[in-house]
Coordinates of C-alpha atoms and ligand atoms in Angstrom, one line a residue:
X1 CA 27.9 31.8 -5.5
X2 CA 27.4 33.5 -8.7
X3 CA 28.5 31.2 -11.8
X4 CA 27.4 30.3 -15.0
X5 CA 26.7 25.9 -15.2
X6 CA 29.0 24.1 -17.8
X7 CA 25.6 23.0 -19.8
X8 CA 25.2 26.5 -20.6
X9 CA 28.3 26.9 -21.5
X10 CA 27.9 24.0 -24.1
X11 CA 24.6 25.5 -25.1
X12 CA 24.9 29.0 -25.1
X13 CA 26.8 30.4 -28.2
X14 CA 26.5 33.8 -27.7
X15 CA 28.5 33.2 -24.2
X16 CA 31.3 33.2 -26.5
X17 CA 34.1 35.9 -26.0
X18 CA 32.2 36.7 -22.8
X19 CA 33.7 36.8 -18.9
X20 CA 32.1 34.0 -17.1
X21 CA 32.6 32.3 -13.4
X22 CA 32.3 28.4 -13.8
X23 CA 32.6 26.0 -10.8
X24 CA 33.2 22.1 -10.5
X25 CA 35.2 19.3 -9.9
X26 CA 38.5 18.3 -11.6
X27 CA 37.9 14.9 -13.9
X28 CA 41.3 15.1 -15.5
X29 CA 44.3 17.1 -15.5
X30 CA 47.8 17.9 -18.1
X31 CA 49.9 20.4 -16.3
X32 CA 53.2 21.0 -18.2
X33 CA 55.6 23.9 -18.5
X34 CA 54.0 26.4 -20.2
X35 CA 50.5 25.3 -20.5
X36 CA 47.8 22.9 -18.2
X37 CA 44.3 21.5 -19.2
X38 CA 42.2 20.4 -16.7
X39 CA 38.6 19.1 -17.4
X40 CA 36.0 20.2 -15.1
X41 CA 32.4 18.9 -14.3
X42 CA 29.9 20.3 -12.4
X43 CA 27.0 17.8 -12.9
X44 CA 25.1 19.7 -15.3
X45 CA 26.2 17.6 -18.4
X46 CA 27.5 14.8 -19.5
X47 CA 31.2 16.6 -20.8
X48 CA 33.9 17.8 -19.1
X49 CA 34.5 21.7 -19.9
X50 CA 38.1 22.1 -20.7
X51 CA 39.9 25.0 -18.6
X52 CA 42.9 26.1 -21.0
X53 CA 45.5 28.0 -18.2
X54 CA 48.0 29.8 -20.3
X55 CA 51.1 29.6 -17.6
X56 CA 53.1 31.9 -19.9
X57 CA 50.0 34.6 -20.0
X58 CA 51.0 34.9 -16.1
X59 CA 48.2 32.8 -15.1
X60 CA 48.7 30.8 -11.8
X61 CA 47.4 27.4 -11.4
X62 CA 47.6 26.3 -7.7
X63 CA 50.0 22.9 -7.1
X64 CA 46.3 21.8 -5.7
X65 CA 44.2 22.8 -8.3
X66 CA 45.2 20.1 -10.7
X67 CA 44.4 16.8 -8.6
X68 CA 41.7 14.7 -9.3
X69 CA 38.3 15.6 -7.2
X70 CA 39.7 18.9 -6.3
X71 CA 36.8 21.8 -6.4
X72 CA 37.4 24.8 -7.8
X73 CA 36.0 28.2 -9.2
X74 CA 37.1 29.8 -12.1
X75 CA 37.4 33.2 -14.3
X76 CA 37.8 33.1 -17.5
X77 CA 36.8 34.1 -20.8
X78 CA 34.3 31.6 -23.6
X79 CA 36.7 30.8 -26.7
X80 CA 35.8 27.7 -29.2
X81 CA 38.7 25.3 -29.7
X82 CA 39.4 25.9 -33.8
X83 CA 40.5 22.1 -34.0
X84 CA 37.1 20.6 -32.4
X85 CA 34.3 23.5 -32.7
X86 CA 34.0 23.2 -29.0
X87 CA 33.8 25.7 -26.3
X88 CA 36.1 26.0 -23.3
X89 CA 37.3 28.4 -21.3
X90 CA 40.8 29.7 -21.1
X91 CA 41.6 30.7 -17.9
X92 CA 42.1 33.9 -16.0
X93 CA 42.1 32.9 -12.0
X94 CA 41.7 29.8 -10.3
X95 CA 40.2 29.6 -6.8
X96 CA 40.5 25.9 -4.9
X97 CA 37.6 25.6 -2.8
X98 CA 38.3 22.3 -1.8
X99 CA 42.1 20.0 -1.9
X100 CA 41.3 16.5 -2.7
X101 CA 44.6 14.3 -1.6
X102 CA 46.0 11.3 -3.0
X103 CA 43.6 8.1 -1.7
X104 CA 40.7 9.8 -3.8
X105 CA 39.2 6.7 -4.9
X106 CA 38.5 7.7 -8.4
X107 CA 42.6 7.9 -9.6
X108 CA 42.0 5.0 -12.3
X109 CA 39.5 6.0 -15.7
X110 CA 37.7 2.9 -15.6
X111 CA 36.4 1.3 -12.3
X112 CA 34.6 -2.1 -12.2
X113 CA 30.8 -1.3 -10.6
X114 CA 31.7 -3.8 -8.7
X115 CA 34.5 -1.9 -6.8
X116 CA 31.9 1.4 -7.2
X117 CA 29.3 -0.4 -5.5
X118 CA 31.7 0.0 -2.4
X119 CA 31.2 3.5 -2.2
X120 CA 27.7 4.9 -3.3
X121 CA 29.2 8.1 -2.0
X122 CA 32.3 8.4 -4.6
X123 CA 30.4 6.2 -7.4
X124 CA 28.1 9.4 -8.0
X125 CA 30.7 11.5 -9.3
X126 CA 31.4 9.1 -12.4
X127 CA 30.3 9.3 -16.0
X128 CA 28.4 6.4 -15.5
X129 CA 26.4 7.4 -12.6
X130 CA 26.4 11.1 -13.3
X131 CA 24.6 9.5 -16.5
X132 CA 22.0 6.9 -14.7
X133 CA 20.8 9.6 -12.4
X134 CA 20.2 12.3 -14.7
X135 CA 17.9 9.6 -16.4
X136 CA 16.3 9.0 -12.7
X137 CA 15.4 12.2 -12.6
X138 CA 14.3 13.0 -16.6
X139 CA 12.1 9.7 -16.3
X140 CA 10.5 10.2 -12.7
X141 CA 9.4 13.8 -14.4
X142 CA 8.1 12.4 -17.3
X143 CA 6.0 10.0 -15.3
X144 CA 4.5 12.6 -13.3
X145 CA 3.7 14.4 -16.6
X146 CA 2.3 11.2 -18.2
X147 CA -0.2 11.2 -15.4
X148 CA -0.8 15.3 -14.5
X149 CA -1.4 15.8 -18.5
X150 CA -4.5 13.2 -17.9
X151 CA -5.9 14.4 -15.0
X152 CA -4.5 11.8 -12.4
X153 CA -4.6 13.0 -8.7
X154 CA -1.3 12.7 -7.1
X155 CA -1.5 11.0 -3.4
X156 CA 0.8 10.0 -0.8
X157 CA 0.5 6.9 0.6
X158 CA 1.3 5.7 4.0
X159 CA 4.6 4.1 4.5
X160 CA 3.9 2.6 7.9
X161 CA 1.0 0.3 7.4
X162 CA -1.3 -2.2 9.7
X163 CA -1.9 -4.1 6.8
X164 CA 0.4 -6.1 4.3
X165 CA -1.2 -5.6 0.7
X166 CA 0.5 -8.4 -1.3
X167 CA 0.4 -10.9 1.5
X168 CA 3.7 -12.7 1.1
X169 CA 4.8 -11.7 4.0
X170 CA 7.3 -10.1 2.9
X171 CA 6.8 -7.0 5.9
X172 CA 9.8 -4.9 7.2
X173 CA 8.6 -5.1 11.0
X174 CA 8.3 -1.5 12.9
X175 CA 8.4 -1.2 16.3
X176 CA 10.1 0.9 19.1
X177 CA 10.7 -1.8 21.3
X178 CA 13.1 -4.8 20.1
X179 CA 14.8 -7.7 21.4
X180 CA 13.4 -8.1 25.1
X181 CA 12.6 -10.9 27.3
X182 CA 9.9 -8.9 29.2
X183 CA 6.9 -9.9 27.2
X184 CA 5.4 -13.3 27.4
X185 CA 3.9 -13.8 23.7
X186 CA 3.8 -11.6 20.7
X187 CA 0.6 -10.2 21.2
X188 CA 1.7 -8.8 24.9
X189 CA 4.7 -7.5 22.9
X190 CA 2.6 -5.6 20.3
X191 CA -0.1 -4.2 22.5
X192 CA 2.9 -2.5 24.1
X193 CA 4.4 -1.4 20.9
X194 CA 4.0 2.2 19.4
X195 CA 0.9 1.6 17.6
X196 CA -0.4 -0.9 20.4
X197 CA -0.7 -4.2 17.3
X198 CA 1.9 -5.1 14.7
X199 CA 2.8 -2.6 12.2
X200 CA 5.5 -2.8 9.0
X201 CA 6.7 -0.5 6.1
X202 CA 4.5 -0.7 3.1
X203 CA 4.7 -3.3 0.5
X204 CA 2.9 -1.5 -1.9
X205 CA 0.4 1.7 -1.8
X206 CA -2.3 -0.1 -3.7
X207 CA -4.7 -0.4 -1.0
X208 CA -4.8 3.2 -0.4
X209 CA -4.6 4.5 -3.6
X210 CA -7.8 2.1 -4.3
X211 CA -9.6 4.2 -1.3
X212 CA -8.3 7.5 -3.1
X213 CA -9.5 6.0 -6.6
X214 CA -13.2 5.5 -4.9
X215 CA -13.2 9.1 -4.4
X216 CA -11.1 10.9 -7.1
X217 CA -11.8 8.3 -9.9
X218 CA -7.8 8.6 -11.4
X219 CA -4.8 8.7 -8.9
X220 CA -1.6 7.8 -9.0
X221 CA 1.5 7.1 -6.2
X222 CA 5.0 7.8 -6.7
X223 CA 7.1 6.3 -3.7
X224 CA 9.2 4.0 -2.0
X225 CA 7.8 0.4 -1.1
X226 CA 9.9 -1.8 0.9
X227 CA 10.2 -5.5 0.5
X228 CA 12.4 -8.5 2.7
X229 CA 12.9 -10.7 0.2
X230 CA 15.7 -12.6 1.0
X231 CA 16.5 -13.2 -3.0
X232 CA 19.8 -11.8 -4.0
X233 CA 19.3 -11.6 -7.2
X234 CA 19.7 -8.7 -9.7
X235 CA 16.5 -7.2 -9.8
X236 CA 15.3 -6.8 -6.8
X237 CA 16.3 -4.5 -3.4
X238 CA 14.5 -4.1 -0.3
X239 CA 13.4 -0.4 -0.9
X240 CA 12.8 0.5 -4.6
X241 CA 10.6 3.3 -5.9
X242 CA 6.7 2.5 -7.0
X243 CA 4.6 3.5 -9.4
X244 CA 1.1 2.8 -8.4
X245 CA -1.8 4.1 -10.8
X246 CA -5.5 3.4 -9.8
X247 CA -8.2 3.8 -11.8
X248 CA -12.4 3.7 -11.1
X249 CA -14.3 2.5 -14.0
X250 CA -11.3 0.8 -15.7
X251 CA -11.7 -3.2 -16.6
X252 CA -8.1 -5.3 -17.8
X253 CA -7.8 -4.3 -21.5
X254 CA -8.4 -0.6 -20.2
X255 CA -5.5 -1.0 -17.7
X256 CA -3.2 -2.5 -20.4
X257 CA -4.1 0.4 -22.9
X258 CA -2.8 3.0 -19.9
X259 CA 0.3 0.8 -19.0
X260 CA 1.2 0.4 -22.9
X261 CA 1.1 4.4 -23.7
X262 CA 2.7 5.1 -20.2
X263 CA 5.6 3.0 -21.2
X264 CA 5.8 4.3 -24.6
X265 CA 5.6 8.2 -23.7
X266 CA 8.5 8.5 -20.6
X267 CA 11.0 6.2 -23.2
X268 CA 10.1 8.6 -25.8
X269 CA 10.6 11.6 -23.2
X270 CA 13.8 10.2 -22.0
X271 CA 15.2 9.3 -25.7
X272 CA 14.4 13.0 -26.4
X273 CA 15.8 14.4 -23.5
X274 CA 18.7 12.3 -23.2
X275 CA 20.4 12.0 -26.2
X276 CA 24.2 11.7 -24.7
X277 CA 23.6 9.4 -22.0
X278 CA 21.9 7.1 -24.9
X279 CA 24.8 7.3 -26.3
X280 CA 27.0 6.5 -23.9
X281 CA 24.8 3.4 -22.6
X282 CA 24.7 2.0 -25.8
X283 CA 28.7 2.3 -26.5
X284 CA 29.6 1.3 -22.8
X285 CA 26.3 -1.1 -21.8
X286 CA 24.4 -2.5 -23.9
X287 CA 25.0 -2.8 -27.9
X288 CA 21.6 -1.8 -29.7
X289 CA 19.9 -0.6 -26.7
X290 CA 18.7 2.3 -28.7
X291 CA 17.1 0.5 -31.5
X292 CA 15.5 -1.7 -29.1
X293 CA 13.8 1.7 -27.3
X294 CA 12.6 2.4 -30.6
X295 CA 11.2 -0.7 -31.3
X296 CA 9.1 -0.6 -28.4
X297 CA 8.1 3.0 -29.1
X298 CA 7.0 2.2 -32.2
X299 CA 5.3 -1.1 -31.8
X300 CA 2.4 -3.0 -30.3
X301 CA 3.4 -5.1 -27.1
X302 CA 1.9 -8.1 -27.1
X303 CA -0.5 -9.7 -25.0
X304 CA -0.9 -13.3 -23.9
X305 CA -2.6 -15.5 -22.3
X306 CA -1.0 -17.6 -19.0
X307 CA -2.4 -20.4 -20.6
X308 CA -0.9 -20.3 -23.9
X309 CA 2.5 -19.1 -22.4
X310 CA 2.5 -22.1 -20.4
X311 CA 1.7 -24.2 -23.8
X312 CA 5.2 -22.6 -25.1
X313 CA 6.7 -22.8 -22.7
X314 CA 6.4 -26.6 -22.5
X315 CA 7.2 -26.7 -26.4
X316 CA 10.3 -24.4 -25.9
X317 CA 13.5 -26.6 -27.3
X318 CA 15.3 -25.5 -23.7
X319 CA 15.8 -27.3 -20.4
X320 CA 14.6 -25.1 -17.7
X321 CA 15.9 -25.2 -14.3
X322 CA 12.2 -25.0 -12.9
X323 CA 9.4 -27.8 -14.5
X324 CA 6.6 -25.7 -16.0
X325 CA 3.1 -26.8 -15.5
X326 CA 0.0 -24.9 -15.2
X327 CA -0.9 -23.8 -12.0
X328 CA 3.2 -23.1 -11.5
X329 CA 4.5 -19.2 -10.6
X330 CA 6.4 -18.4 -13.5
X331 CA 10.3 -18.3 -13.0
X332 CA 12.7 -15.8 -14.4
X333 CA 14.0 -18.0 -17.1
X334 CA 10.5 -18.5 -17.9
X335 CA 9.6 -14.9 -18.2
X336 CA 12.8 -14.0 -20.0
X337 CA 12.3 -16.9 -22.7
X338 CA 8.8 -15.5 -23.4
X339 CA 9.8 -12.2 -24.0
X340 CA 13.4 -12.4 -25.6
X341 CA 13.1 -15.9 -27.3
X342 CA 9.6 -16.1 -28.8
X343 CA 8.3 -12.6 -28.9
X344 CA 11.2 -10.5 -28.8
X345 CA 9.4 -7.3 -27.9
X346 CA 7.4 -6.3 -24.3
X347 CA 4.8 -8.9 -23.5
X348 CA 1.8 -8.0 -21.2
X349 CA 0.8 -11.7 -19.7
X350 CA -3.1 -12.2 -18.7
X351 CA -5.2 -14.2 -16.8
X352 CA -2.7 -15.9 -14.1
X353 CA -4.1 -18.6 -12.2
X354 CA -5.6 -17.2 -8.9
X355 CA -3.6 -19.6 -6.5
X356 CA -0.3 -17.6 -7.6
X357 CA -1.5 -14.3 -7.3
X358 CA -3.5 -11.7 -4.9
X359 CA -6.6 -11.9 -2.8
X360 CA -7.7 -8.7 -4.6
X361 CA -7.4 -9.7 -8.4
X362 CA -10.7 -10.0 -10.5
X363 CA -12.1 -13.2 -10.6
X364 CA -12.7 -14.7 -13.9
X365 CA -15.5 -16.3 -15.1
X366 CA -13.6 -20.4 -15.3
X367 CA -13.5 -20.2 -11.6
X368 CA -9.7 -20.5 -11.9
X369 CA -7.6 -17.6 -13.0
X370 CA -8.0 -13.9 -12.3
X371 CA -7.7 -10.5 -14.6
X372 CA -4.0 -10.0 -13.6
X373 CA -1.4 -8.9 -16.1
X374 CA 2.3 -8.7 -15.5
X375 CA 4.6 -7.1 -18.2
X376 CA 7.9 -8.4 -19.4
X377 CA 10.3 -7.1 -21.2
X378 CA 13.2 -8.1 -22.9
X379 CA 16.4 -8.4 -20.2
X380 CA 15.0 -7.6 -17.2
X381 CA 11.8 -9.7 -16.8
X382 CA 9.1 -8.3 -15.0
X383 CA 8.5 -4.8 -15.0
X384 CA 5.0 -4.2 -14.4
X385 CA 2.5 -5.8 -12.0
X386 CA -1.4 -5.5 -12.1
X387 CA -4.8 -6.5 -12.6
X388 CA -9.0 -5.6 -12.3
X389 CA -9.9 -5.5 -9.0
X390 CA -12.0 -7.6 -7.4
X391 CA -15.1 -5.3 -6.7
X392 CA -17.8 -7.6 -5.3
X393 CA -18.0 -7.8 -1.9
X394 CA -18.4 -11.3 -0.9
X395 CA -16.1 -13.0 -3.9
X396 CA -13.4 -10.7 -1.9
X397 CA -14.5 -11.8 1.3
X398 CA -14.6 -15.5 -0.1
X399 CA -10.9 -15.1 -1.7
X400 CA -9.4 -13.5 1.5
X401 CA -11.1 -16.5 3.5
X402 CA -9.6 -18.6 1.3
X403 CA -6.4 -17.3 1.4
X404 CA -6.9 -17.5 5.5
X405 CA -6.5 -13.6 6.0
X406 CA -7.7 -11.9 8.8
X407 CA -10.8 -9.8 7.8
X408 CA -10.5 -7.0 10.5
X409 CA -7.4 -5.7 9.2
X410 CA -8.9 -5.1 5.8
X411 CA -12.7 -3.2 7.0
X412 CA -11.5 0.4 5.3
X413 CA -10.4 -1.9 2.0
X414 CA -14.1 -4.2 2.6
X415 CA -15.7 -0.9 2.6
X416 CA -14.9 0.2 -0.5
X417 CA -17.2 -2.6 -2.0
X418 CA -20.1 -1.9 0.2
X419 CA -20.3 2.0 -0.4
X420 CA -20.9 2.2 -4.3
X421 CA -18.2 -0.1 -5.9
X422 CA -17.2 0.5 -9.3
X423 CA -15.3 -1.7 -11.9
X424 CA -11.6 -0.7 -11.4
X425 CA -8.0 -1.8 -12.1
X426 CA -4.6 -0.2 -11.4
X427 CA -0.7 -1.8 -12.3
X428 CA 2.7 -0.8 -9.8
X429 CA 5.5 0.1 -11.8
X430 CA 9.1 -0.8 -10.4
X431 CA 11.0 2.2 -11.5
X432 CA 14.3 0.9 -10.7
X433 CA 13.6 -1.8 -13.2
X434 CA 12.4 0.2 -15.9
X435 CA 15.5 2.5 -15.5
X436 CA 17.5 -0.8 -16.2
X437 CA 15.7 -1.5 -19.3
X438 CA 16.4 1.8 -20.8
X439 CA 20.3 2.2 -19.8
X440 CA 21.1 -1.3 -20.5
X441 CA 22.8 -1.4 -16.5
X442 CA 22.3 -5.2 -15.6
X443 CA 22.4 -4.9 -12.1
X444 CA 19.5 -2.9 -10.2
X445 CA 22.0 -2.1 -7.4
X446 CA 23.6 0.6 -10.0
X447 CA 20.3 2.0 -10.9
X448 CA 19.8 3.1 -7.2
X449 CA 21.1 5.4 -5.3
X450 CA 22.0 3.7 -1.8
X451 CA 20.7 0.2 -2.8
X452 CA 19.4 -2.0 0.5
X453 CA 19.5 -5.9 -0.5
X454 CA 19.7 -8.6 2.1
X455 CA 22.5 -8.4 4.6
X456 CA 24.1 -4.8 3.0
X457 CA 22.9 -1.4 4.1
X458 CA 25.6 1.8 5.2
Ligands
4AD1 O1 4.0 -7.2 -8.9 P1 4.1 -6.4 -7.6 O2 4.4 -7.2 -6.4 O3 2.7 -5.7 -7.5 C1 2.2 -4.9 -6.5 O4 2.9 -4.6 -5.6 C2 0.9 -4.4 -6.7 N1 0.3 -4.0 -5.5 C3 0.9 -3.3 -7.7 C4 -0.4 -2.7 -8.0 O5 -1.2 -3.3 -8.7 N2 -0.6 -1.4 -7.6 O6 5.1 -5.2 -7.8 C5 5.0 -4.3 -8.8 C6 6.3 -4.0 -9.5 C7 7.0 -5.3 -10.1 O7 6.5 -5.6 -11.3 C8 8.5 -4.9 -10.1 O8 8.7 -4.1 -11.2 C9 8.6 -4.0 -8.8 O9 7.3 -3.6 -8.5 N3 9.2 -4.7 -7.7 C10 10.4 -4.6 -7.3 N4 11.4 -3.9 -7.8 C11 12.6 -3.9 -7.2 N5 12.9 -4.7 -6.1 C12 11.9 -5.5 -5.6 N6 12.1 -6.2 -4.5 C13 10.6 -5.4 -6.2 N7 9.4 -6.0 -5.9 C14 8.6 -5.6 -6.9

């Protein structure tokens, strides 16, 4: 259907005076005797296009055509409104192309998310989520810029995998068979099963992308990992979106480097790029979110040691609900008083003891931690997860020993430091969360599209 997108009509002066054909969805509608205004959006932009319909001009506006939701198409000619400077069309002939009746959910302005969360389906058609997925989609381009412009190779990594990469068995099971009494132990069940052993959807691409990094020194994965964490909390879901760079011949402070700039250029893309929905996340979500994107654009994250975070931490003047000592995984409140309380800015934390973390993280030279970083940042906690690999064969083979992991699941991953190993480190990005960072949306079920947590999928 030929028709000209309301953006252009917003962006376009020299559309003005001209004929054009726009098409959308009614947001709001004033019908009176002689005159109607309905506001139309077609997903293009953030603002409504108002459609003037002169009744006493002879122009006929359908009983149907001015109900919330309803679709239409319409002719008309580009004027600018002389009491606001902005364009809208005054109407010639209204087409419906679609009645939307009275139990359209979206009657009331304002909706709590709450009551949106209820219908992903519906919810998409609001400011607010017409806003957070336009940012979605400006940031997940400007991360596959970040890394084309440098020369990273794009790879797909498997989403069904033998192997579960960060080990806390957190594994989405797949198999074809299900609930049957017919097998007499599990490993009768899974010799029978698709792949003939146990397989599960990927926790993380990192494994792979390590194999790809061994051959095409920079890669990076852009995907969905899945997770069964039974935590209902509001930053995590069961399938979120991964950003997985792996680099040869990169040690921790190189890895930290590549994570700072990455962060800094897609905020900067999206601030560019997004100047309304800013605008509208700061009014509606979050009350100096944009000075706090430009803080972090324009300054030096900080980095910091486990150790002396732990030392703060036990210094802090707060009670916190979980006893810090070293040694201990580092809560929430923990990683929010860090970053909001004492530094007030992103903090990239180093050098985690290795009982807490992954077989596959660098050792150190103590003996006791490993060159891991996790960054935080203000609000939402933990946003990035990385390290060094560990790229001497039998320290690997020693830490997944010690971590009582089974060795033959892991001979492509063991390979990789017999067959010319390299130095190399590589972070995973959690793009739901960073897209909560820069809206200011509090809950990472509204940054998602169809959000999976624990006992809720449609
Ligand atoms: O810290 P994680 O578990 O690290 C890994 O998976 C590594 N294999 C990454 C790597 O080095 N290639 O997860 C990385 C990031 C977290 O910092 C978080 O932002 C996000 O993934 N994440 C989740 N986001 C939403 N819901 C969940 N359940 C998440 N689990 C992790």
């Amino acid at each position: 259907m030929k028709h000209t997108e309301v953006k252009e009509i917003f962006t376009n002066p020299a559309l003005t005076g001209s004929e054009v054909t726009v098409c959308g969805w009614v947001r709001t509608a004033r019908d009176s005797k002689n005159m109607a205004f309905l506001a139309l959006n077609d997903g293009s932009t953030f603002n409504h296009l108002q459609i003037v319909i002169d009744k006493n001009a002879g122009v006929a506006l359908p009983p149907e055509a001015a109900k919330l939701g309803a679709s239409l198409k319409i002719v008309g000619t580009v004027v600018v409104n002389p009491n606001n400077g902005t364009p809208e069309v005054d109407a010639k002939e209204i087409t419906v192309l679609g009645v939307c009746p009275e139990d359209y959910p979206l009657q009331k302005k304002f909706q709590k998310l709450e009551t949106l969360r209820e219908m992903p389906h519906i919810r998409v058609r609001t400011n607010t989520f017409n806003a957070v997925f336009r940012v979605r989609s400006v940031m997940a381009a400007a991360i596959h810029r970040y890394f084309q412009e440098r020369g990273y190779v794009y790879v797909n990594t498997p989403l069904i995998t033998g192997s579960d990469c960060e080990g806390a068995g957190e594994m989405f099971k797949v198999t074809t068979i299900g609930y049957s009494d017919a097998y007499k132990n599990a490993d009768e069940y899974y010799a029978d099963d698709f792949f003939g052993k146990k397989a599960g959807l990927s926790v993380s691409g990192q494994l792979e992308g390590e194999v790809m990094a061994m051959a095409m020194g920079k890669i990076y994965t852009f995907g969905p990992s899945f997770r069964a964490e039974k935590s209902n909390t509001l930053r995590h879901v069961a399938e979120f979106w991964h950003v997985e760079p792996e680099i040869a011949f990169a040690e921790l402070p190189d890895l930290i480097e590549i994570a700072e700039d990455m962060m800094k250029y897609i905020i900067k893309d999206y601030m560019e790029k997004c100047p309304e929905e800013l605008k509208f996340f700061e009014e509606r979500f979050e009350k100096g979110l944009t000075e706090k994107l430009l803080n972090v654009v324009n300054n030096d994250f900080a980095i910091v040691d486990y150790t002396e975070a732990i030392e703060l931490l036990k210094k802090a003047d707060v009670e916190f609900e979980y006893p810090v000592e070293w040694g201990c995984d580092l809560q929430s409140e923990h990683e929010r008083y860090i970053t909001e309380k004492i530094y007030k800015k992103p903090v990239f934390l180093i050098n985690y003891p290795k009982d807490i973390k992954s077989f596959y993280m660098k050792q150190n030279p103590d003996g006791k931690t490993v060159a891991a970083t996790d960054l935080l940042v203000p609000g939402v906690g933990e946003i990035i997860g990385g390290s060094e690999r560990e790229a001497d064969y039998d320290k690997l083979v020693k830490a997944m020993h010690d971590k009582g992991m089974s060795m033959e699941d892991y001979g492509d991953y063991l390979a990789l430091r017999k067959y010319g190993t390299v130095p190399h480190s590589g972070f995973g990005l959690g793009f739901e969360r960073v897209i909560m960072y820069c809206t200011g949306m509090s809950n990472i079920r509204d940054v998602i599209f169809y959000p999976r947590t624990v006992g809720n999928i449609r």
